[in-house]
Amino acid sequence: NAGVMQNPRHLVRRRGQEARLRCSPMKGHSHVYWYRQLPEEGLKFMVYLQKENIIDESGMPKERFSAEFPKEGPSILRIQQVVRGDSAAYFCASSPLRAPSDNEQFFGPGTRLTVL
Amino acid sequence: KNEVEQSPQNLTAQEGEFITINCSYSVGISALHWLQQHPGGGIVSLFMLSSGKKKHGRLIATINIQEKHSSLHITASHPRDSAVYICAVRGINTDKLIFGTGTRLQVFP
């Protein structure tokens, strides 16, 4: 039973380009969470999605960032027109059920985005 | 003031020592998580608890809901325990986690 998969593991982009980060949840999990870890900072919540629905996007920057979790395929975190401040590790987690049940989140290995 | 505070920020220990990492939070919660992040960056979930105490191998996690405090203990520490330990809470009627800034542990042989 594979864990949460993220790809690419490392992504380098130049300022102004687009970054697409993919997350495949664990088998049987229909809830996906995206978190960002800026250099030397703690993890911060970005967005929570169920299949085809955004449940909570209160942590997403207002511009350039979007997320989706289609019926088929992985969840995608998309950053348009990247800037140097977007350089960070982006982690995805998945869970089988929705809170507040006894609901553990399982983390992927992260995608390290570097903006030149 | 952060909603989740951890102490200490950095911790060094000799192999075999008993380790305690503390986490205090200021919001109502439905669950508290302890996570481990290794130098390579991957995150592993160690515990999720909402009351009492849990034990897994040499790791013990406790939580006191009234005092809004949790501790992570490592018995007989080993160099392979060297990592950043992160406390995270899930609020009531919300799905997102709020993270502490982590405790960096180094265990020397």
PDB file of N, CA and C in Angstrom, chain A residues 60-115:
ATOM      1  N   MET A  60      -4.462  29.970   1.491  1.00  0.00           N
ATOM      2  CA  MET A  60      -3.902  30.190   0.143  1.00  0.00           C
ATOM      3  C   MET A  60      -3.677  31.681  -0.094  1.00  0.00           C
ATOM      4  N   PRO A  61      -2.522  32.051  -0.630  1.00  0.00           N
ATOM      5  CA  PRO A  61      -2.346  33.450  -1.048  1.00  0.00           C
ATOM      6  C   PRO A  61      -3.443  33.824  -2.039  1.00  0.00           C
ATOM      7  N   LYS A  62      -3.845  35.084  -2.002  1.00  0.00           N
ATOM      8  CA  LYS A  62      -5.016  35.519  -2.778  1.00  0.00           C
ATOM      9  C   LYS A  62      -4.762  35.458  -4.285  1.00  0.00           C
ATOM     10  N   GLU A  63      -3.519  35.639  -4.691  1.00  0.00           N
ATOM     11  CA  GLU A  63      -3.225  35.686  -6.127  1.00  0.00           C
ATOM     12  C   GLU A  63      -2.201  34.619  -6.485  1.00  0.00           C
ATOM     13  N   ARG A  64      -2.242  34.179  -7.684  1.00  0.00           N
ATOM     14  CA  ARG A  64      -1.272  33.293  -8.360  1.00  0.00           C
ATOM     15  C   ARG A  64      -1.344  31.837  -7.918  1.00  0.00           C
ATOM     16  N   PHE A  65      -1.969  31.542  -6.813  1.00  0.00           N
ATOM     17  CA  PHE A  65      -2.029  30.167  -6.290  1.00  0.00           C
ATOM     18  C   PHE A  65      -3.421  29.595  -6.530  1.00  0.00           C
ATOM     19  N   SER A  66      -3.463  28.325  -6.975  1.00  0.00           N
ATOM     20  CA  SER A  66      -4.737  27.632  -7.096  1.00  0.00           C
ATOM     21  C   SER A  66      -4.501  26.152  -6.838  1.00  0.00           C
ATOM     22  N   ALA A  67      -5.565  25.463  -6.472  1.00  0.00           N
ATOM     23  CA  ALA A  67      -5.458  24.030  -6.189  1.00  0.00           C
ATOM     24  C   ALA A  67      -6.699  23.340  -6.705  1.00  0.00           C
ATOM     25  N   GLU A  68      -6.504  22.096  -7.105  1.00  0.00           N
ATOM     26  CA  GLU A  68      -7.638  21.288  -7.546  1.00  0.00           C
ATOM     27  C   GLU A  68      -7.394  19.838  -7.177  1.00  0.00           C
ATOM     28  N   PHE A  69      -8.495  19.099  -7.095  1.00  0.00           N
ATOM     29  CA  PHE A  69      -8.420  17.669  -6.830  1.00  0.00           C
ATOM     30  C   PHE A  69      -9.528  17.049  -7.672  1.00  0.00           C
ATOM     31  N   PRO A  70      -9.198  16.719  -8.922  1.00  0.00           N
ATOM     32  CA  PRO A  70     -10.249  16.243  -9.827  1.00  0.00           C
ATOM     33  C   PRO A  70     -10.732  14.852  -9.455  1.00  0.00           C
ATOM     34  N   LYS A  71     -11.839  14.467 -10.098  1.00  0.00           N
ATOM     35  CA  LYS A  71     -12.426  13.156  -9.835  1.00  0.00           C
ATOM     36  C   LYS A  71     -11.419  12.048 -10.124  1.00  0.00           C
ATOM     37  N   GLU A  72     -10.667  12.216 -11.207  1.00  0.00           N
ATOM     38  CA  GLU A  72      -9.626  11.250 -11.552  1.00  0.00           C
ATOM     39  C   GLU A  72      -8.281  11.952 -11.525  1.00  0.00           C
ATOM     40  N   GLY A  73      -7.260  11.273 -11.022  1.00  0.00           N
ATOM     41  CA  GLY A  73      -5.917  11.836 -11.059  1.00  0.00           C
ATOM     42  C   GLY A  73      -5.533  12.526  -9.767  1.00  0.00           C
ATOM     43  N   PRO A  74      -4.290  13.032  -9.739  1.00  0.00           N
ATOM     44  CA  PRO A  74      -3.770  13.605  -8.500  1.00  0.00           C
ATOM     45  C   PRO A  74      -4.332  14.994  -8.214  1.00  0.00           C
ATOM     46  N   SER A  75      -4.079  15.445  -7.002  1.00  0.00           N
ATOM     47  CA  SER A  75      -4.339  16.844  -6.672  1.00  0.00           C
ATOM     48  C   SER A  75      -3.186  17.681  -7.233  1.00  0.00           C
ATOM     49  N   ILE A  76      -3.515  18.858  -7.703  1.00  0.00           N
ATOM     50  CA  ILE A  76      -2.512  19.753  -8.291  1.00  0.00           C
ATOM     51  C   ILE A  76      -2.514  21.074  -7.523  1.00  0.00           C
ATOM     52  N   LEU A  77      -1.330  21.501  -7.127  1.00  0.00           N
ATOM     53  CA  LEU A  77      -1.141  22.860  -6.606  1.00  0.00           C
ATOM     54  C   LEU A  77      -0.412  23.632  -7.691  1.00  0.00           C
ATOM     55  N   ARG A  78      -1.015  24.713  -8.134  1.00  0.00           N
ATOM     56  CA  ARG A  78      -0.484  25.462  -9.260  1.00  0.00           C
ATOM     57  C   ARG A  78      -0.091  26.862  -8.795  1.00  0.00           C
ATOM     58  N   ILE A  79       1.127  27.250  -9.135  1.00  0.00           N
ATOM     59  CA  ILE A  79       1.604  28.593  -8.805  1.00  0.00           C
ATOM     60  C   ILE A  79       1.969  29.278 -10.114  1.00  0.00           C
ATOM     61  N   GLN A  80       1.254  30.339 -10.409  1.00  0.00           N
ATOM     62  CA  GLN A  80       1.529  31.081 -11.638  1.00  0.00           C
ATOM     63  C   GLN A  80       2.514  32.208 -11.366  1.00  0.00           C
ATOM     64  N   GLN A  81       3.309  32.535 -12.385  1.00  0.00           N
ATOM     65  CA  GLN A  81       4.227  33.675 -12.314  1.00  0.00           C
ATOM     66  C   GLN A  81       5.022  33.656 -11.003  1.00  0.00           C
ATOM     67  N   VAL A  82       5.769  32.586 -10.806  1.00  0.00           N
ATOM     68  CA  VAL A  82       6.467  32.400  -9.534  1.00  0.00           C
ATOM     69  C   VAL A  82       7.437  33.541  -9.259  1.00  0.00           C
ATOM     70  N   VAL A  83       7.596  33.822  -7.964  1.00  0.00           N
ATOM     71  CA  VAL A  83       8.570  34.811  -7.485  1.00  0.00           C
ATOM     72  C   VAL A  83       9.499  34.102  -6.505  1.00  0.00           C
ATOM     73  N   ARG A  84      10.624  34.770  -6.193  1.00  0.00           N
ATOM     74  CA  ARG A  84      11.622  34.130  -5.327  1.00  0.00           C
ATOM     75  C   ARG A  84      11.020  33.750  -3.974  1.00  0.00           C
ATOM     76  N   GLY A  85      10.075  34.529  -3.489  1.00  0.00           N
ATOM     77  CA  GLY A  85       9.454  34.242  -2.196  1.00  0.00           C
ATOM     78  C   GLY A  85       8.608  32.983  -2.179  1.00  0.00           C
ATOM     79  N   ASP A  86       8.356  32.404  -3.362  1.00  0.00           N
ATOM     80  CA  ASP A  86       7.604  31.143  -3.411  1.00  0.00           C
ATOM     81  C   ASP A  86       8.511  29.942  -3.147  1.00  0.00           C
ATOM     82  N   SER A  87       9.824  30.160  -3.117  1.00  0.00           N
ATOM     83  CA  SER A  87      10.763  29.066  -2.847  1.00  0.00           C
ATOM     84  C   SER A  87      10.464  28.498  -1.462  1.00  0.00           C
ATOM     85  N   ALA A  88      10.167  27.217  -1.420  1.00  0.00           N
ATOM     86  CA  ALA A  88       9.741  26.579  -0.164  1.00  0.00           C
ATOM     87  C   ALA A  88       9.599  25.088  -0.424  1.00  0.00           C
ATOM     88  N   ALA A  89       9.339  24.368   0.676  1.00  0.00           N
ATOM     89  CA  ALA A  89       8.947  22.968   0.552  1.00  0.00           C
ATOM     90  C   ALA A  89       7.432  22.910   0.666  1.00  0.00           C
ATOM     91  N   TYR A  90       6.813  22.219  -0.276  1.00  0.00           N
ATOM     92  CA  TYR A  90       5.362  22.097  -0.286  1.00  0.00           C
ATOM     93  C   TYR A  90       5.011  20.641   0.015  1.00  0.00           C
ATOM     94  N   PHE A  91       4.266  20.457   1.090  1.00  0.00           N
ATOM     95  CA  PHE A  91       3.896  19.116   1.525  1.00  0.00           C
ATOM     96  C   PHE A  91       2.407  18.898   1.295  1.00  0.00           C
ATOM     97  N   CYS A  92       2.116  17.683   0.915  1.00  0.00           N
ATOM     98  CA  CYS A  92       0.745  17.235   0.768  1.00  0.00           C
ATOM     99  C   CYS A  92       0.494  16.168   1.828  1.00  0.00           C
ATOM    100  N   ALA A  93      -0.707  16.139   2.369  1.00  0.00           N
ATOM    101  CA  ALA A  93      -1.099  15.080   3.290  1.00  0.00           C
ATOM    102  C   ALA A  93      -2.471  14.585   2.868  1.00  0.00           C
ATOM    103  N   SER A  94      -2.772  13.335   3.202  1.00  0.00           N
ATOM    104  CA  SER A  94      -4.100  12.820   2.884  1.00  0.00           C
ATOM    105  C   SER A  94      -4.689  12.111   4.092  1.00  0.00           C
ATOM    106  N   SER A  95      -5.999  12.018   4.108  1.00  0.00           N
ATOM    107  CA  SER A  95      -6.694  11.298   5.171  1.00  0.00           C
ATOM    108  C   SER A  95      -7.913  10.626   4.579  1.00  0.00           C
ATOM    109  N   PRO A  96      -8.371   9.572   5.260  1.00  0.00           N
ATOM    110  CA  PRO A  96      -9.515   8.850   4.704  1.00  0.00           C
ATOM    111  C   PRO A  96     -10.853   9.487   5.032  1.00  0.00           C
ATOM    112  N   LEU A  97     -10.880  10.207   6.127  1.00  0.00           N
ATOM    113  CA  LEU A  97     -12.148  10.732   6.627  1.00  0.00           C
ATOM    114  C   LEU A  97     -12.012  12.206   6.914  1.00  0.00           C
ATOM    115  N   ARG A  98     -13.131  12.828   7.162  1.00  0.00           N
ATOM    116  CA  ARG A  98     -13.105  14.240   7.490  1.00  0.00           C
ATOM    117  C   ARG A  98     -13.116  14.434   8.996  1.00  0.00           C
ATOM    118  N   ALA A  99     -12.387  15.465   9.465  1.00  0.00           N
ATOM    119  CA  ALA A  99     -12.428  15.836  10.875  1.00  0.00           C
ATOM    120  C   ALA A  99     -13.860  16.219  11.230  1.00  0.00           C
ATOM    121  N   PRO A 100     -14.290  16.154  12.441  1.00  0.00           N
ATOM    122  CA  PRO A 100     -13.477  15.896  13.620  1.00  0.00           C
ATOM    123  C   PRO A 100     -13.412  14.423  14.033  1.00  0.00           C
ATOM    124  N   SER A 101     -13.535  13.535  13.096  1.00  0.00           N
ATOM    125  CA  SER A 101     -13.419  12.134  13.483  1.00  0.00           C
ATOM    126  C   SER A 101     -11.970  11.814  13.875  1.00  0.00           C
ATOM    127  N   ASP A 102     -11.735  10.618  14.296  1.00  0.00           N
ATOM    128  CA  ASP A 102     -10.407  10.158  14.674  1.00  0.00           C
ATOM    129  C   ASP A 102      -9.597   9.982  13.398  1.00  0.00           C
ATOM    130  N   ASN A 103      -8.972  11.035  12.947  1.00  0.00           N
ATOM    131  CA  ASN A 103      -8.596  11.164  11.553  1.00  0.00           C
ATOM    132  C   ASN A 103      -7.142  11.600  11.414  1.00  0.00           C
ATOM    133  N   GLU A 104      -6.266  10.662  11.149  1.00  0.00           N
ATOM    134  CA  GLU A 104      -4.860  10.989  11.032  1.00  0.00           C
ATOM    135  C   GLU A 104      -4.535  11.415   9.620  1.00  0.00           C
ATOM    136  N   GLN A 105      -3.621  12.344   9.493  1.00  0.00           N
ATOM    137  CA  GLN A 105      -3.138  12.776   8.185  1.00  0.00           C
ATOM    138  C   GLN A 105      -1.783  12.132   7.917  1.00  0.00           C
ATOM    139  N   PHE A 106      -1.602  11.640   6.706  1.00  0.00           N
ATOM    140  CA  PHE A 106      -0.361  11.006   6.296  1.00  0.00           C
ATOM    141  C   PHE A 106       0.320  11.916   5.279  1.00  0.00           C
ATOM    142  N   PHE A 107       1.592  12.203   5.527  1.00  0.00           N
ATOM    143  CA  PHE A 107       2.295  13.197   4.734  1.00  0.00           C
ATOM    144  C   PHE A 107       3.085  12.566   3.592  1.00  0.00           C
ATOM    145  N   GLY A 108       3.160  13.302   2.496  1.00  0.00           N
ATOM    146  CA  GLY A 108       4.035  12.940   1.400  1.00  0.00           C
ATOM    147  C   GLY A 108       5.450  13.456   1.657  1.00  0.00           C
ATOM    148  N   PRO A 109       6.393  13.123   0.768  1.00  0.00           N
ATOM    149  CA  PRO A 109       7.799  13.502   0.962  1.00  0.00           C
ATOM    150  C   PRO A 109       8.085  14.972   0.653  1.00  0.00           C
ATOM    151  N   GLY A 110       7.122  15.656   0.053  1.00  0.00           N
ATOM    152  CA  GLY A 110       7.307  17.077  -0.225  1.00  0.00           C
ATOM    153  C   GLY A 110       7.906  17.347  -1.604  1.00  0.00           C
ATOM    154  N   THR A 111       7.626  18.546  -2.093  1.00  0.00           N
ATOM    155  CA  THR A 111       8.265  19.061  -3.307  1.00  0.00           C
ATOM    156  C   THR A 111       9.018  20.314  -2.914  1.00  0.00           C
ATOM    157  N   ARG A 112      10.314  20.322  -3.218  1.00  0.00           N
ATOM    158  CA  ARG A 112      11.120  21.497  -2.911  1.00  0.00           C
ATOM    159  C   ARG A 112      11.208  22.381  -4.146  1.00  0.00           C
ATOM    160  N   LEU A 113      10.575  23.533  -4.060  1.00  0.00           N
ATOM    161  CA  LEU A 113      10.535  24.473  -5.184  1.00  0.00           C
ATOM    162  C   LEU A 113      11.605  25.533  -4.972  1.00  0.00           C
ATOM    163  N   THR A 114      12.426  25.713  -5.979  1.00  0.00           N
ATOM    164  CA  THR A 114      13.430  26.770  -5.967  1.00  0.00           C
ATOM    165  C   THR A 114      13.157  27.699  -7.135  1.00  0.00           C
ATOM    166  N   VAL A 115      13.007  28.976  -6.842  1.00  0.00           N
ATOM    167  CA  VAL A 115      12.765  29.971  -7.885  1.00  0.00           C
ATOM    168  C   VAL A 115      14.033  30.797  -8.052  1.00  0.00           C
TER     169      VAL A 115
END
